[in-house]
CSV table of C-alpha atoms in Angstrom, one decimal:
chain,number,residue,atom,x,y,z
A,1,UNK,CA,0.0,0.0,0.0
A,2,UNK,CA,1.0,3.6,-0.5
A,3,UNK,CA,0.5,6.9,1.2
A,4,UNK,CA,-2.6,8.7,-0.2
A,5,UNK,CA,-2.2,12.5,0.5
A,6,UNK,CA,-5.3,14.5,1.3
A,7,UNK,CA,-6.4,15.9,-2.1
A,8,UNK,CA,-8.7,18.7,-3.0
A,9,UNK,CA,-10.8,18.5,-6.2
A,10,UNK,CA,-9.5,15.2,-7.5
A,11,UNK,CA,-11.4,13.1,-10.0
A,12,UNK,CA,-12.9,9.9,-8.6
A,13,UNK,CA,-15.0,7.0,-9.8
A,14,UNK,CA,-15.8,3.4,-8.9
A,15,UNK,CA,-14.4,0.4,-10.8
A,16,UNK,CA,-15.8,-3.1,-11.2
A,17,UNK,CA,-12.8,-5.5,-11.4
A,18,UNK,CA,-13.0,-9.0,-12.8
A,19,UNK,CA,-11.7,-10.8,-9.7
A,20,UNK,CA,-13.7,-11.4,-6.5
A,21,UNK,CA,-11.2,-9.3,-4.5
A,22,UNK,CA,-11.6,-6.4,-7.0
A,23,UNK,CA,-15.3,-6.1,-6.9
A,24,UNK,CA,-15.2,-2.8,-5.1
A,25,UNK,CA,-12.5,-0.4,-6.2
A,26,UNK,CA,-12.1,3.3,-6.4
A,27,UNK,CA,-10.0,5.3,-8.9
A,28,UNK,CA,-8.5,8.7,-7.7
A,29,UNK,CA,-6.7,11.0,-10.1
A,30,UNK,CA,-5.1,14.4,-9.7
A,31,UNK,CA,-6.2,17.1,-7.3
A,32,UNK,CA,-4.5,19.7,-5.2
A,33,UNK,CA,-2.1,18.7,-2.4
A,34,UNK,CA,-1.8,20.4,1.0
A,35,UNK,CA,1.2,22.4,-0.4
A,36,UNK,CA,-1.1,23.8,-3.2
A,37,UNK,CA,0.7,21.7,-5.8
A,38,UNK,CA,-1.1,19.7,-8.4
A,39,UNK,CA,-1.0,16.0,-8.6
A,40,UNK,CA,-0.7,13.9,-11.7
A,41,UNK,CA,-0.8,10.6,-9.9
A,42,UNK,CA,-3.5,7.9,-10.2
A,43,UNK,CA,-4.4,5.7,-7.3
A,44,UNK,CA,-6.5,2.5,-7.0
A,45,UNK,CA,-8.2,2.0,-3.7
A,46,UNK,CA,-9.8,-1.4,-2.9
A,47,UNK,CA,-11.7,-2.8,0.0
A,48,UNK,CA,-9.6,-5.6,1.5
A,49,UNK,CA,-11.9,-6.9,4.1
A,50,UNK,CA,-14.9,-6.0,6.3
A,51,UNK,CA,-15.3,-7.4,9.8
A,52,UNK,CA,-16.9,-6.0,13.0
A,53,UNK,CA,-18.0,-2.9,11.1
A,54,UNK,CA,-14.4,-2.1,10.3
A,55,UNK,CA,-13.3,-1.7,6.7
A,56,UNK,CA,-9.7,-2.1,5.6
A,57,UNK,CA,-8.6,-0.4,2.4
A,58,UNK,CA,-5.6,-1.0,0.2
A,59,UNK,CA,-4.3,1.9,-1.9
A,60,UNK,CA,-1.9,1.4,-4.8
A,61,UNK,CA,-0.3,4.0,-7.0
A,62,UNK,CA,-0.3,3.3,-10.7
A,63,UNK,CA,2.5,4.4,-13.0
A,64,UNK,CA,1.4,5.5,-16.5
A,65,UNK,CA,3.3,5.6,-19.8
A,66,UNK,CA,2.3,7.2,-23.1
A,67,UNK,CA,0.2,10.4,-23.2
A,68,UNK,CA,0.1,10.9,-19.5
A,69,UNK,CA,-2.5,13.5,-18.4
A,70,UNK,CA,-0.8,16.6,-16.9
A,71,UNK,CA,-1.4,17.4,-13.2
A,72,UNK,CA,-4.8,18.9,-12.9
A,73,UNK,CA,-7.9,19.4,-10.7
A,74,UNK,CA,-11.6,20.0,-11.2
A,75,UNK,CA,-11.7,17.3,-13.9
A,76,UNK,CA,-13.5,14.0,-14.2
A,77,UNK,CA,-12.5,10.3,-14.5
A,78,UNK,CA,-15.0,7.6,-15.5
A,79,UNK,CA,-14.7,3.9,-16.3
A,80,UNK,CA,-16.3,2.6,-19.5
A,81,UNK,CA,-16.9,-1.0,-20.4
A,82,UNK,CA,-16.9,-2.4,-24.0
A,83,UNK,CA,-16.5,-5.9,-25.4
A,84,UNK,CA,-15.4,-7.3,-22.1
A,85,UNK,CA,-12.7,-4.7,-21.5
A,86,UNK,CA,-12.6,-1.5,-19.5
A,87,UNK,CA,-10.6,1.8,-19.6
A,88,UNK,CA,-10.7,5.0,-17.6
A,89,UNK,CA,-11.6,8.2,-19.4
A,90,UNK,CA,-10.0,11.5,-18.1
A,91,UNK,CA,-11.4,14.8,-19.3
A,92,UNK,CA,-11.2,18.5,-18.5
A,93,UNK,CA,-9.9,20.3,-15.4
A,94,UNK,CA,-7.4,23.1,-14.7
A,95,UNK,CA,-3.7,23.2,-14.4
A,96,UNK,CA,-1.0,25.8,-13.6
A,97,UNK,CA,0.2,27.8,-16.6
A,98,UNK,CA,3.5,26.5,-18.1
A,99,UNK,CA,6.6,27.5,-16.1
A,100,UNK,CA,7.9,29.4,-19.2
A,101,UNK,CA,4.9,31.7,-19.0
A,102,UNK,CA,5.0,32.3,-15.3
A,103,UNK,CA,5.8,35.6,-13.7
A,104,UNK,CA,6.0,36.6,-10.1
A,105,UNK,CA,2.5,38.0,-10.2
A,106,UNK,CA,1.1,35.0,-12.1
A,107,UNK,CA,3.1,32.2,-10.5
A,108,UNK,CA,0.0,30.4,-9.3
A,109,UNK,CA,-2.3,31.3,-12.2
A,110,UNK,CA,-4.3,28.4,-13.6
A,111,UNK,CA,-5.7,27.8,-17.1
A,112,UNK,CA,-8.1,25.4,-18.7
A,113,UNK,CA,-6.5,22.1,-19.7
A,114,UNK,CA,-6.8,21.3,-23.4
A,115,UNK,CA,-10.1,19.5,-24.3
A,116,UNK,CA,-8.4,16.2,-24.9
A,117,UNK,CA,-9.9,12.8,-24.0
A,118,UNK,CA,-7.5,10.4,-22.3
A,119,UNK,CA,-8.0,6.7,-22.3
A,120,UNK,CA,-6.2,5.1,-19.3
A,121,UNK,CA,-5.7,1.3,-19.3
A,122,UNK,CA,-5.2,0.5,-15.7
A,123,UNK,CA,-4.2,-3.1,-16.4
A,124,UNK,CA,-1.2,-2.2,-18.5
A,125,UNK,CA,-0.6,1.3,-17.2
A,126,UNK,CA,-0.7,3.1,-20.5
A,127,UNK,CA,-2.6,6.3,-21.5
A,128,UNK,CA,-3.6,7.6,-25.0
A,129,UNK,CA,-5.0,11.0,-25.8
A,130,UNK,CA,-7.6,11.8,-28.4
A,131,UNK,CA,-8.6,15.1,-30.0
A,132,UNK,CA,-12.3,15.3,-30.9
A,133,UNK,CA,-13.5,18.2,-33.1
A,134,UNK,CA,-16.7,18.6,-31.1
A,135,UNK,CA,-14.8,19.5,-27.9
A,136,UNK,CA,-13.4,22.9,-28.5
A,137,UNK,CA,-13.0,24.4,-25.0
A,138,UNK,CA,-11.5,23.2,-21.8
A,139,UNK,CA,-14.0,22.7,-19.0
A,140,UNK,CA,-13.7,22.1,-15.3
A,141,UNK,CA,-16.1,21.3,-12.5
A,142,UNK,CA,-18.5,19.7,-15.0
A,143,UNK,CA,-20.8,16.7,-14.3
A,144,UNK,CA,-20.0,13.3,-15.8
A,145,UNK,CA,-22.1,10.2,-16.0
A,146,UNK,CA,-20.8,6.9,-17.2
A,147,UNK,CA,-22.9,4.0,-18.3
A,148,UNK,CA,-21.5,0.9,-20.1
A,149,UNK,CA,-19.4,2.3,-23.1
A,150,UNK,CA,-20.8,5.8,-22.9
A,151,UNK,CA,-20.1,9.0,-20.9
A,152,UNK,CA,-22.2,12.1,-20.7
A,153,UNK,CA,-20.5,15.4,-20.0
A,154,UNK,CA,-22.8,18.1,-18.6
A,155,UNK,CA,-22.3,21.8,-17.9
A,156,UNK,CA,-18.9,22.9,-16.6
A,157,UNK,CA,-17.0,26.2,-16.4
A,158,UNK,CA,-14.7,27.6,-19.1
A,159,UNK,CA,-12.1,29.7,-17.3
A,160,UNK,CA,-10.9,31.3,-20.6
A,161,UNK,CA,-14.3,32.7,-21.4
A,162,UNK,CA,-15.7,32.8,-17.8
A,163,UNK,CA,-18.9,31.1,-18.8
A,164,UNK,CA,-20.9,28.1,-17.8
A,165,UNK,CA,-22.3,26.9,-21.2
A,166,UNK,CA,-25.3,24.6,-21.3
A,167,UNK,CA,-23.2,21.7,-22.7
A,168,UNK,CA,-24.3,18.2,-23.1
A,169,UNK,CA,-21.9,15.8,-24.8
A,170,UNK,CA,-22.1,12.1,-25.4
A,171,UNK,CA,-18.8,10.3,-25.7
A,172,UNK,CA,-18.8,6.7,-26.8
A,173,UNK,CA,-15.7,4.4,-26.5
A,174,UNK,CA,-15.4,1.2,-28.5
A,175,UNK,CA,-12.7,-1.3,-27.4
A,176,UNK,CA,-12.2,-3.8,-30.2
A,177,UNK,CA,-9.1,-6.0,-30.5
A,178,UNK,CA,-7.2,-3.2,-32.3
A,179,UNK,CA,-7.1,0.5,-31.5
A,180,UNK,CA,-10.0,2.0,-29.5
A,181,UNK,CA,-12.5,4.2,-31.3
A,182,UNK,CA,-13.7,7.3,-29.5
A,183,UNK,CA,-16.5,9.6,-30.9
A,184,UNK,CA,-18.4,12.5,-29.5
A,185,UNK,CA,-21.9,13.8,-30.2
A,186,UNK,CA,-23.3,17.2,-29.2
A,187,UNK,CA,-26.8,16.8,-27.7
A,188,UNK,CA,-29.5,19.4,-27.1
A,189,UNK,CA,-31.0,20.0,-23.7
A,190,UNK,CA,-28.0,20.7,-21.5
A,191,UNK,CA,-28.0,22.9,-18.4
A,192,UNK,CA,-25.7,25.6,-17.2
A,193,UNK,CA,-24.1,24.4,-14.0
A,194,UNK,CA,-20.7,23.9,-12.4
A,195,UNK,CA,-19.5,22.3,-9.1
A,196,UNK,CA,-22.7,20.4,-8.7
A,197,UNK,CA,-23.2,17.2,-6.7
A,198,UNK,CA,-24.3,14.1,-8.6
A,199,UNK,CA,-26.0,11.2,-6.9
A,200,UNK,CA,-27.1,7.9,-8.4
A,201,UNK,CA,-30.6,6.9,-7.2
A,202,UNK,CA,-31.0,3.7,-9.2
A,203,UNK,CA,-29.4,2.0,-12.2
A,204,UNK,CA,-30.9,4.5,-14.7
A,205,UNK,CA,-31.5,7.6,-12.7
A,206,UNK,CA,-29.3,10.4,-11.2
A,207,UNK,CA,-29.9,13.6,-9.3
A,208,UNK,CA,-28.0,16.8,-9.6
A,209,UNK,CA,-28.0,19.1,-6.6
A,210,UNK,CA,-26.4,22.5,-6.0
A,211,UNK,CA,-23.6,24.1,-7.9
A,212,UNK,CA,-23.4,27.5,-9.6
A,213,UNK,CA,-25.1,29.0,-12.6
A,214,UNK,CA,-23.1,32.3,-12.4
A,215,UNK,CA,-20.0,33.3,-10.5
A,216,UNK,CA,-21.9,34.5,-7.5
A,217,UNK,CA,-25.2,32.8,-8.0
A,218,UNK,CA,-25.8,29.4,-6.6
A,219,UNK,CA,-28.1,27.0,-8.4
A,220,UNK,CA,-31.1,26.3,-6.2
A,221,UNK,CA,-32.8,24.1,-8.8
A,222,UNK,CA,-32.4,20.3,-8.7
A,223,UNK,CA,-32.6,18.0,-11.7
A,224,UNK,CA,-33.3,14.4,-12.4
A,225,UNK,CA,-31.4,12.7,-15.2
A,226,UNK,CA,-32.8,9.6,-16.7
A,227,UNK,CA,-31.0,7.2,-19.1
A,228,UNK,CA,-32.8,4.8,-21.3
A,229,UNK,CA,-30.9,3.1,-24.2
A,230,UNK,CA,-29.1,5.9,-26.1
A,231,UNK,CA,-31.5,8.6,-24.7
A,232,UNK,CA,-30.9,11.0,-21.9
A,233,UNK,CA,-33.6,13.1,-20.3
A,234,UNK,CA,-33.0,16.0,-17.9
A,235,UNK,CA,-35.9,17.5,-16.0
A,236,UNK,CA,-36.4,19.7,-13.0
A,237,UNK,CA,-37.6,18.1,-9.8
A,238,UNK,CA,-39.5,19.6,-6.9
A,239,UNK,CA,-37.2,22.1,-5.1
A,240,UNK,CA,-36.3,21.1,-1.5
A,241,UNK,CA,-37.2,23.4,1.3
A,242,UNK,CA,-33.7,24.9,1.7
A,243,UNK,CA,-32.7,26.0,5.1
A,244,UNK,CA,-31.8,29.7,5.6
A,245,UNK,CA,-28.1,29.0,6.0
A,246,UNK,CA,-28.1,27.3,2.6
A,247,UNK,CA,-30.1,30.0,1.0
A,248,UNK,CA,-28.0,32.9,2.2
A,249,UNK,CA,-24.5,31.4,2.4
A,250,UNK,CA,-22.0,32.2,-0.4
A,251,UNK,CA,-20.9,28.6,-0.8
């Protein structure tokens, strides 16, 4: 096992392994360290055993070769499954500007990461990047939903333009015996939101809570996302009776 530092804004997802001991695994990538540095490491955390209400975890750091995603935060990682194989998909986030462009005043300035899609093979430790014409802008703090071989990217914040566009992308990953195939489709019906919480309520339904629709305007509307086949439906749900501290707080 390895030391897992406390990370802010990493990308996380669950992973279903093929072995009995790998049924419950968690993938953690990137994030900010306590020293305000950005991490490019990827960790696999698995449940070793459960007894007497005590859970023991094992954490392993994975080394990657190939097109390794740069250190970043506010991005997403999801697992997709196709033809009996699986890969992790990394997208978006922010990173410090290159050292050659840094000045004393802008030493800790961040910029959008390039809108590349990274496929990460956890078994062999290799990563490959893909450029898709439909993805033009870097995004961070978006919502991502994975189901089988498909990922839906929703909302997000573009730092370069300071906007939260109503994005909705469908990214499909095919894993044949040869090279993977990745394609992206722009779908209508997205919503403008960043930094929202996503919760899965059943196999085909998710709920989005909170987040921002403008820099200083919280999003008080909640949404239900339903997946059926190749279709995605986003609709508003009844707004909870927010407490005063939630209504009036800045966060």
